[in-house]
Short mmCIF file of C-alpha atoms in Angstrom, two decimals:
data_model
loop_
_atom_site.label_atom_id
_atom_site.label_comp_id
_atom_site.label_asym_id
_atom_site.label_seq_id
_atom_site.Cartn_x
_atom_site.Cartn_y
_atom_site.Cartn_z
CA MET A 719 15.27 -7.32 -52.29
CA GLY A 720 14.02 -7.89 -48.59
CA ARG A 721 13.07 -11.44 -47.66
CA ASN A 722 9.02 -11.76 -46.67
CA PRO A 723 9.13 -12.52 -42.53
CA GLN A 724 6.09 -15.09 -43.44
CA SER A 725 7.94 -16.71 -46.05
CA SER A 726 10.97 -18.47 -44.77
CA GLY A 727 11.51 -20.75 -41.59
CA ARG A 728 14.42 -19.29 -39.82
CA LEU A 729 14.49 -15.21 -39.71
CA ARG A 730 17.01 -12.97 -38.76
CA PRO A 731 16.75 -9.92 -36.43
CA VAL A 732 17.37 -7.73 -39.25
CA ASP A 733 14.23 -9.21 -40.89
CA LEU A 734 12.07 -8.66 -38.03
CA ALA A 735 13.36 -5.01 -37.82
CA ARG A 736 12.99 -3.98 -41.10
CA GLU A 737 9.08 -4.39 -41.28
CA HIS A 738 8.73 -1.74 -38.53
CA GLY A 739 11.71 0.43 -39.33
CA LEU A 740 13.39 -0.69 -36.27
CA SER A 741 17.02 -1.33 -35.59
CA THR A 742 18.30 -5.07 -34.97
CA GLN A 743 19.57 -3.88 -31.63
CA ALA A 744 15.88 -3.21 -30.60
CA ILE A 745 14.82 -6.68 -31.76
CA ARG A 746 17.54 -8.17 -29.45
CA ASN A 747 16.57 -5.61 -26.43
CA TYR A 748 12.90 -6.81 -26.78
CA GLU A 749 14.02 -10.48 -26.84
CA GLU A 750 16.32 -9.89 -23.76
CA ALA A 751 13.29 -8.03 -21.95
CA GLY A 752 10.85 -10.75 -22.42
CA ALA A 753 8.48 -8.92 -25.08
CA LEU A 754 9.32 -11.43 -27.98
CA PRO A 755 10.24 -15.33 -26.94
CA PRO A 756 13.63 -16.64 -26.65
CA ALA A 757 15.12 -17.39 -30.31
CA ALA A 758 16.44 -20.25 -31.22
CA ARG A 759 20.53 -20.46 -31.57
CA THR A 760 22.38 -21.69 -34.62
CA SER A 761 25.67 -23.68 -34.15
CA SER A 762 27.03 -20.28 -34.82
CA GLY A 763 25.41 -18.46 -32.29
CA TYR A 764 22.92 -16.25 -34.55
CA ARG A 765 19.53 -16.07 -33.43
CA GLY A 766 16.72 -17.51 -35.59
CA TYR A 767 13.18 -16.33 -35.41
CA THR A 768 10.02 -17.48 -36.73
CA ALA A 769 6.59 -16.41 -37.62
CA LEU A 770 5.78 -16.96 -33.63
CA HIS A 771 8.31 -13.89 -33.07
CA VAL A 772 7.10 -12.01 -36.27
CA ALA A 773 3.02 -11.97 -34.40
CA ALA A 774 4.78 -11.63 -30.98
CA LEU A 775 6.62 -8.40 -32.39
CA ARG A 776 3.64 -6.96 -34.03
CA ALA A 777 1.43 -7.36 -30.73
CA PHE A 778 4.21 -6.20 -28.68
CA LEU A 779 3.99 -2.96 -30.95
CA ALA A 780 0.46 -2.38 -30.99
CA LEU A 781 0.41 -2.41 -27.30
CA LEU A 782 2.71 0.30 -26.71
CA PRO A 783 0.56 3.16 -27.51
CA GLY A 784 -2.07 2.22 -25.05
CA HIS A 785 -0.41 0.47 -22.41
CA GLY A 786 3.05 2.31 -22.64
CA HIS A 787 6.32 0.40 -22.55
CA ARG A 788 6.58 -0.90 -19.00
CA MET A 789 3.16 -2.37 -19.10
CA ALA A 790 3.56 -3.73 -22.57
CA THR A 791 6.62 -5.33 -21.60
CA ALA A 792 5.02 -7.00 -18.52
CA ILE A 793 2.01 -8.30 -20.76
CA MET A 794 4.07 -9.91 -23.24
CA ARG A 795 6.65 -11.25 -20.83
CA ALA A 796 3.70 -12.87 -18.84
CA VAL A 797 2.32 -14.34 -22.37
CA ASN A 798 5.70 -15.64 -23.22
CA GLU A 799 6.12 -17.49 -19.72
CA GLY A 800 2.54 -19.09 -20.36
CA ALA A 801 0.99 -16.58 -17.79
CA ALA A 802 -1.96 -15.83 -19.89
CA GLU A 803 -4.11 -14.81 -17.00
CA GLU A 804 -1.56 -12.86 -15.54
CA ALA A 805 -1.38 -10.93 -18.85
CA PHE A 806 -5.15 -10.78 -19.04
CA ARG A 807 -4.97 -9.14 -15.78
CA LEU A 808 -2.26 -6.51 -16.36
CA VAL A 809 -4.48 -5.48 -19.77
CA ASP A 810 -7.35 -5.25 -17.54
CA GLU A 811 -5.33 -2.68 -15.35
CA SER A 812 -4.80 -0.28 -18.02
CA HIS A 813 -8.32 -0.50 -18.93
CA ALA A 814 -9.26 0.55 -15.57
CA LEU A 815 -6.66 3.43 -15.52
CA LEU A 816 -8.34 4.51 -18.66
CA LEU A 817 -11.72 4.54 -17.05
CA ASP A 818 -10.61 6.26 -13.89
CA ASP A 819 -9.09 9.01 -16.19
CA ARG A 820 -12.51 9.20 -17.87
CA ARG A 821 -14.33 9.69 -14.70
CA THR A 822 -11.81 12.47 -13.57
CA LEU A 823 -12.28 14.09 -16.76
CA ARG A 824 -15.88 14.01 -16.42
CA ALA A 825 -15.64 15.12 -12.65
CA VAL A 826 -13.55 18.28 -13.96
CA GLU A 827 -15.84 19.05 -16.70
CA ASN A 828 -18.88 18.91 -14.25
CA ALA A 829 -16.96 21.09 -11.79
CA LEU A 830 -16.50 23.84 -14.36
CA ARG A 831 -20.05 23.52 -15.64
CA ASP A 832 -21.38 23.96 -11.82
CA LEU A 833 -19.06 26.49 -10.91
CA GLU A 834 -20.99 30.12 -10.52
CA PRO A 835 -20.41 33.22 -11.91
CA PRO A 836 -17.70 34.92 -9.48
CA ALA A 837 -19.34 37.29 -6.90
CA ALA A 838 -18.45 40.83 -7.69
CA THR A 839 -17.14 41.39 -4.01
CA ALA A 840 -15.42 38.25 -3.88
CA GLU A 841 -13.45 37.51 -7.07
CA THR A 842 -13.91 40.83 -9.02
CA GLY A 843 -12.56 43.33 -6.48
CA THR A 844 -15.52 45.72 -6.76
CA GLY A 845 -16.93 46.66 -3.40
CA SER A 846 -15.31 45.54 -0.34
CA ALA A 847 -15.25 42.33 1.60
CA THR A 848 -14.75 42.19 5.28
CA GLY A 849 -11.72 40.29 6.97
CA PRO A 850 -11.19 39.02 10.10
CA GLY A 851 -12.25 41.28 13.44
CA GLY A 852 -14.22 43.20 10.86
CA ALA A 853 -11.38 44.52 8.97
CA ALA A 854 -11.80 45.85 5.59
CA VAL A 855 -10.70 44.42 2.50
CA ALA A 856 -9.79 47.05 -0.09
CA PRO A 857 -11.00 47.00 -3.66
CA GLY A 858 -9.13 44.71 -6.02
CA ALA A 859 -7.97 42.36 -2.97
CA ALA A 860 -9.81 39.16 -2.28
CA LEU A 861 -11.26 37.22 0.97
CA PHE A 862 -9.77 36.73 4.29
CA ILE A 863 -10.15 32.81 5.34
CA GLY A 864 -13.19 33.30 7.50
CA PRO A 865 -15.60 34.95 4.95
CA LEU A 866 -14.66 32.56 1.96
CA ALA A 867 -15.27 29.92 4.14
CA GLU A 868 -18.84 31.06 5.04
CA ARG A 869 -19.35 31.78 1.14
CA LEU A 870 -18.67 27.99 0.35
CA GLY A 871 -20.58 26.65 3.55
CA ILE A 872 -17.24 25.01 5.01
CA ARG A 873 -14.98 25.61 8.11
CA PRO A 874 -11.91 27.81 8.00
CA ALA A 875 -10.12 24.28 9.03
CA THR A 876 -10.90 22.36 5.72
CA LEU A 877 -9.24 25.68 3.82
CA ARG A 878 -5.96 25.21 5.80
CA SER A 879 -6.19 21.53 5.37
CA TRP A 880 -6.24 22.06 1.39
CA GLU A 881 -3.46 24.69 1.92
CA ARG A 882 -1.37 22.01 3.58
CA ALA A 883 -2.16 19.57 0.81
CA GLY A 884 -0.96 22.52 -1.63
CA LEU A 885 -4.29 22.79 -3.55
CA VAL A 886 -4.46 26.56 -2.20
CA ARG A 887 -1.86 28.76 -1.90
CA PRO A 888 -3.02 32.19 -0.40
CA ARG A 889 -0.70 34.85 0.75
CA ARG A 890 -0.29 36.28 4.08
CA ASP A 891 -1.28 39.54 4.95
CA PRO A 892 1.91 41.78 5.84
CA LEU A 893 0.28 43.43 8.66
CA THR A 894 -1.99 41.01 10.38
CA GLY A 895 -0.53 37.62 9.33
CA TYR A 896 -4.13 36.70 8.25
CA ARG A 897 -4.38 34.20 5.01
CA VAL A 898 -5.66 36.07 2.05
CA TYR A 899 -7.34 34.61 -0.97
CA ASP A 900 -6.75 36.56 -4.04
CA GLU A 901 -9.02 36.10 -7.47
CA ALA A 902 -7.06 32.63 -8.54
CA ASP A 903 -6.97 31.60 -5.08
CA VAL A 904 -11.02 32.02 -4.89
CA ARG A 905 -11.07 29.94 -8.35
CA ASP A 906 -8.95 27.31 -6.72
CA VAL A 907 -10.99 26.90 -4.07
CA ARG A 908 -14.17 27.23 -5.54
CA LEU A 909 -12.70 24.30 -7.93
CA VAL A 910 -11.70 22.02 -5.20
CA HIS A 911 -14.91 22.63 -3.45
CA GLN A 912 -16.76 20.87 -6.33
CA LEU A 913 -14.29 18.09 -6.88
CA ARG A 914 -14.42 17.41 -3.00
CA ARG A 915 -18.46 17.25 -3.34
CA GLY A 916 -17.74 14.70 -6.25
CA GLY A 917 -15.94 12.48 -3.95
CA HIS A 918 -12.71 13.12 -5.22
CA LEU A 919 -9.80 12.59 -2.76
CA LEU A 920 -7.11 15.33 -2.40
CA GLU A 921 -4.14 13.51 -4.22
CA GLN A 922 -6.62 13.17 -7.06
CA ILE A 923 -7.51 16.75 -7.09
CA ALA A 924 -4.07 18.36 -6.65
CA PRO A 925 -2.93 17.50 -10.68
CA LEU A 926 -5.92 18.95 -11.69
CA ILE A 927 -5.25 22.52 -9.93
CA THR A 928 -1.72 22.22 -11.39
CA GLN A 929 -3.03 22.11 -14.71
CA VAL A 930 -5.99 24.89 -14.08
CA ARG A 931 -2.69 26.97 -12.82
CA ALA A 932 -0.37 25.97 -15.72
CA ALA A 933 -3.44 27.09 -18.15
CA GLY A 934 -3.81 30.62 -16.55
CA GLY A 935 -7.39 29.88 -15.60
CA LEU A 936 -10.25 28.02 -16.45
CA ALA A 937 -11.19 29.42 -19.50
CA PRO A 938 -8.04 28.42 -21.17
CA LEU A 939 -8.36 24.67 -19.70
CA GLU A 940 -11.60 24.75 -21.51
CA ALA A 941 -9.46 23.80 -24.79
CA ALA A 942 -7.11 21.53 -22.80
CA LEU A 943 -10.24 19.48 -21.55
CA GLY A 944 -10.88 18.95 -25.25
CA ASP A 945 -7.35 17.67 -26.02
CA TRP A 946 -7.46 15.80 -22.80
CA ARG A 947 -10.78 13.77 -24.17
CA ASP A 948 -9.02 13.33 -27.44
CA ARG A 949 -6.09 11.87 -26.08
CA LEU A 950 -8.43 9.59 -23.79
CA SER A 951 -10.30 8.38 -27.12
CA ALA A 952 -7.23 7.84 -28.74
CA ARG A 953 -5.75 5.64 -26.16
CA GLY A 954 -9.06 3.39 -26.04
CA ARG A 955 -8.87 2.97 -29.76
CA SER A 956 -4.94 2.34 -29.01
CA LEU A 957 -6.04 -0.63 -26.32
CA LEU A 958 -8.42 -2.35 -29.20
CA ALA A 959 -5.78 -2.50 -31.28
CA GLY A 960 -3.33 -3.71 -29.04
CA ALA A 961 -6.01 -6.24 -27.70
CA ALA A 962 -6.45 -7.57 -31.48
CA ALA A 963 -2.69 -8.19 -32.02
CA LEU A 964 -2.43 -9.61 -28.67
CA ASP A 965 -5.07 -12.00 -29.55
CA ALA A 966 -3.50 -12.86 -32.79
CA TYR A 967 -0.12 -13.69 -30.93
CA LEU A 968 -2.07 -15.65 -28.80
CA ARG A 969 -3.52 -17.79 -31.67
CA GLU A 970 -0.37 -18.08 -33.24
CA ARG A 971 1.34 -19.34 -29.94
CA GLU A 972 -1.42 -22.02 -30.01
CA ARG A 973 -0.86 -23.12 -33.46
CA ASP A 974 2.79 -23.19 -32.97
#
């Protein structure tokens, strides 16, 4: 029967590992990375852990889901080096990232909500649109850059800058070389337009447009947004759990 990690003075790596279903090598790796404080060594060179290491391991593992491995390790290393203020700063960084992600999600939800139903001539291909120089756009096609920019109240140069940033990928008309925005392109342009009006930078918008394309449009993205919201909630809960375990470890260090 395994020993209780809290009931004896010197603990072996296996005593810490067993509680969490880890390997003894993982315990040694965590110590070498600074996630656990250095263990005392016996005259034979064996590691001897204490209740302080038990609390440190629990804190590190609790930090992992919310902060990720790199940040959790950095937080624990700072604490173990006596730099508690640096550890608190790193914790704040993770909370700030979560807040940014929540704001981004809200912006996407607002952008989707604000998108008006597509105009028949612009996005469904019914009727016809007008291209540069008065050229007609056949049914089933979309818009050239000028009419699309006019519909949105922006300059064609803005659409070209979004294209350079990879946010929009219009094809080129084989005869004229003009940009042609099909239904999916118009959808992306309108979403970018809404997010830019919300103050988001192009580099912040790029991954969102990628998600829209991967989802195959806006409708499937609604379900993805629900999953995204759930993941953010889980991350927030994990940050709380990590903070509680980290506080318990700090208290253990004060008593040690």
